[in-house]
mmCIF file of C-alpha atoms in Angstrom:
data_model
loop_
_atom_site.group_PDB
_atom_site.id
_atom_site.type_symbol
_atom_site.label_atom_id
_atom_site.label_comp_id
_atom_site.label_asym_id
_atom_site.label_seq_id
_atom_site.Cartn_x
_atom_site.Cartn_y
_atom_site.Cartn_z
ATOM 1 C CA UNK A 29 20.704 -13.286 45.097
ATOM 2 C CA UNK A 30 22.302 -10.144 43.653
ATOM 3 C CA UNK A 31 23.727 -12.094 40.728
ATOM 4 C CA UNK A 32 20.308 -13.634 39.957
ATOM 5 C CA UNK A 33 18.759 -10.163 40.128
ATOM 6 C CA UNK A 34 21.314 -8.768 37.672
ATOM 7 C CA UNK A 35 20.791 -11.678 35.279
ATOM 8 C CA UNK A 36 17.009 -11.234 35.459
ATOM 9 C CA UNK A 37 17.347 -7.500 34.810
ATOM 10 C CA UNK A 38 19.263 -8.303 31.636
ATOM 11 C CA UNK A 39 17.243 -11.307 30.437
ATOM 12 C CA UNK A 40 13.655 -10.084 30.941
ATOM 13 C CA UNK A 41 13.813 -7.095 28.523
ATOM 14 C CA UNK A 42 15.525 -9.265 25.913
ATOM 15 C CA UNK A 43 12.838 -11.933 26.285
ATOM 16 C CA UNK A 44 10.057 -9.338 25.918
ATOM 17 C CA UNK A 45 11.740 -8.005 22.772
ATOM 18 C CA UNK A 46 11.894 -11.510 21.300
ATOM 19 C CA UNK A 47 8.182 -12.022 22.051
ATOM 20 C CA UNK A 48 7.274 -8.719 20.366
ATOM 21 C CA UNK A 49 9.324 -9.612 17.287
ATOM 22 C CA UNK A 50 7.532 -12.953 17.087
ATOM 23 C CA UNK A 51 4.112 -11.256 17.253
ATOM 24 C CA UNK A 52 5.106 -8.781 14.527
ATOM 25 C CA UNK A 53 6.401 -11.649 12.380
ATOM 26 C CA UNK A 54 3.088 -13.485 12.772
ATOM 27 C CA UNK A 55 1.203 -10.399 11.546
ATOM 28 C CA UNK A 56 3.566 -10.021 8.577
ATOM 29 C CA UNK A 57 3.065 -13.688 7.699
ATOM 30 C CA UNK A 58 -0.727 -13.299 7.927
ATOM 31 C CA UNK A 59 -0.566 -10.325 5.557
ATOM 32 C CA UNK A 60 1.537 -12.257 3.037
ATOM 33 C CA UNK A 61 -0.925 -15.167 3.207
ATOM 34 C CA UNK A 62 -3.866 -12.795 2.759
ATOM 35 C CA UNK A 63 -2.236 -11.274 -0.333
ATOM 36 C CA UNK A 64 -1.708 -14.723 -1.844
ATOM 37 C CA UNK A 65 -5.353 -15.631 -1.172
ATOM 38 C CA UNK A 66 -6.664 -12.371 -2.681
ATOM 39 C CA UNK A 67 -4.602 -12.929 -5.827
ATOM 40 C CA UNK A 68 -5.792 -16.561 -6.021
ATOM 41 C CA UNK A 69 -9.401 -15.425 -5.658
ATOM 42 C CA UNK A 70 -8.980 -12.771 -8.340
ATOM 43 C CA UNK A 71 -7.392 -15.312 -10.677
ATOM 44 C CA UNK A 72 -10.290 -17.730 -10.169
ATOM 45 C CA UNK A 73 -12.971 -15.035 -10.534
ATOM 46 C CA UNK A 74 -12.064 -13.114 -13.699
ATOM 47 C CA UNK A 75 -10.010 -10.496 -11.865
ATOM 48 C CA UNK A 76 -12.636 -9.621 -9.255
ATOM 49 C CA UNK A 77 -10.932 -8.511 -6.040
ATOM 50 C CA UNK A 78 -12.751 -9.153 -2.768
ATOM 51 C CA UNK A 79 -13.651 -6.097 -0.703
ATOM 52 C CA UNK A 80 -13.509 -7.980 2.608
ATOM 53 C CA UNK A 81 -11.122 -10.753 3.606
ATOM 54 C CA UNK A 82 -14.047 -12.601 5.189
ATOM 55 C CA UNK A 83 -15.424 -13.027 1.643
ATOM 56 C CA UNK A 84 -12.551 -15.291 0.636
ATOM 57 C CA UNK A 85 -13.398 -18.916 -0.059
ATOM 58 C CA UNK A 86 -11.529 -21.610 1.871
ATOM 59 C CA UNK A 87 -10.329 -22.820 -1.540
ATOM 60 C CA UNK A 88 -8.386 -19.550 -1.867
ATOM 61 C CA UNK A 89 -6.147 -20.729 0.971
ATOM 62 C CA UNK A 90 -6.957 -18.049 3.538
ATOM 63 C CA UNK A 91 -7.742 -18.758 7.166
ATOM 64 C CA UNK A 92 -8.705 -15.852 9.406
ATOM 65 C CA UNK A 93 -5.812 -15.119 11.791
ATOM 66 C CA UNK A 94 -6.017 -15.408 15.548
ATOM 67 C CA UNK A 95 -6.880 -12.122 17.226
ATOM 68 C CA UNK A 96 -4.216 -12.532 19.920
ATOM 69 C CA UNK A 97 -1.497 -11.058 17.669
ATOM 70 C CA UNK A 98 -3.530 -7.982 16.748
ATOM 71 C CA UNK A 99 -4.372 -4.730 18.454
ATOM 72 C CA UNK A 100 -8.028 -4.020 19.108
ATOM 73 C CA UNK A 101 -9.775 -3.890 15.718
ATOM 74 C CA UNK A 102 -6.402 -4.455 14.068
ATOM 75 C CA UNK A 103 -7.373 -7.624 12.204
ATOM 76 C CA UNK A 104 -6.286 -7.262 8.556
ATOM 77 C CA UNK A 105 -8.493 -5.021 6.438
ATOM 78 C CA UNK A 106 -8.411 -4.683 2.666
ATOM 79 C CA UNK A 107 -8.829 -1.519 0.625
ATOM 80 C CA UNK A 108 -9.569 -1.893 -3.073
ATOM 81 C CA UNK A 109 -8.967 0.880 -5.608
ATOM 82 C CA UNK A 110 -9.781 -0.110 -9.157
ATOM 83 C CA UNK A 111 -7.709 -3.163 -9.979
ATOM 84 C CA UNK A 112 -5.274 -2.746 -7.081
ATOM 85 C CA UNK A 113 -5.533 -3.479 -3.375
ATOM 86 C CA UNK A 114 -3.772 -2.904 -0.081
ATOM 87 C CA UNK A 115 -4.152 -4.928 3.116
ATOM 88 C CA UNK A 116 -3.252 -3.329 6.449
ATOM 89 C CA UNK A 117 -3.055 -4.642 10.023
ATOM 90 C CA UNK A 118 -1.905 -3.403 13.417
ATOM 91 C CA UNK A 119 0.065 -5.762 15.632
ATOM 92 C CA UNK A 120 -0.525 -6.047 19.363
ATOM 93 C CA UNK A 121 2.807 -4.215 19.698
ATOM 94 C CA UNK A 122 1.152 -1.215 17.924
ATOM 95 C CA UNK A 123 3.284 -1.705 14.821
ATOM 96 C CA UNK A 124 1.383 -1.137 11.571
ATOM 97 C CA UNK A 125 2.149 -3.227 8.486
ATOM 98 C CA UNK A 126 0.716 -3.336 4.981
ATOM 99 C CA UNK A 127 1.011 -5.322 1.784
ATOM 100 C CA UNK A 128 -0.156 -4.265 -1.663
ATOM 101 C CA UNK A 129 -0.734 -6.063 -4.917
ATOM 102 C CA UNK A 130 2.548 -4.679 -6.263
ATOM 103 C CA UNK A 131 4.863 -5.187 -3.296
ATOM 104 C CA UNK A 132 5.752 -7.185 -0.245
ATOM 105 C CA UNK A 133 4.963 -6.583 3.393
ATOM 106 C CA UNK A 134 6.168 -3.173 4.575
ATOM 107 C CA UNK A 135 5.967 -1.072 7.722
ATOM 108 C CA UNK A 136 3.322 1.635 7.948
ATOM 109 C CA UNK A 137 -0.194 2.148 6.703
ATOM 110 C CA UNK A 138 -1.289 1.778 3.100
ATOM 111 C CA UNK A 139 -0.041 4.615 0.899
#
């Protein structure tokens, strides 16, 4: 019984860490997919960038992500400034990630 307790004390925190990494990876993947869809939409619409991800056409290749990986009201949101954009989201683990038109997915809020 003591040995099982020791093994559980070691394994449970590692398992929780793996789950959190998976949730963060899902959010990062959603952001990368959203960026691709925004660029596809802009290419198809004379450079017009959407101001809300819900405005994307299914033909742009974007499907709204499941809310289970996001913190409350953390579903990806887009900010457009002129001809550039930044998409930000908060994972259920409270990690914040963003992606811009000029870079890949990074940690933290939009600059």
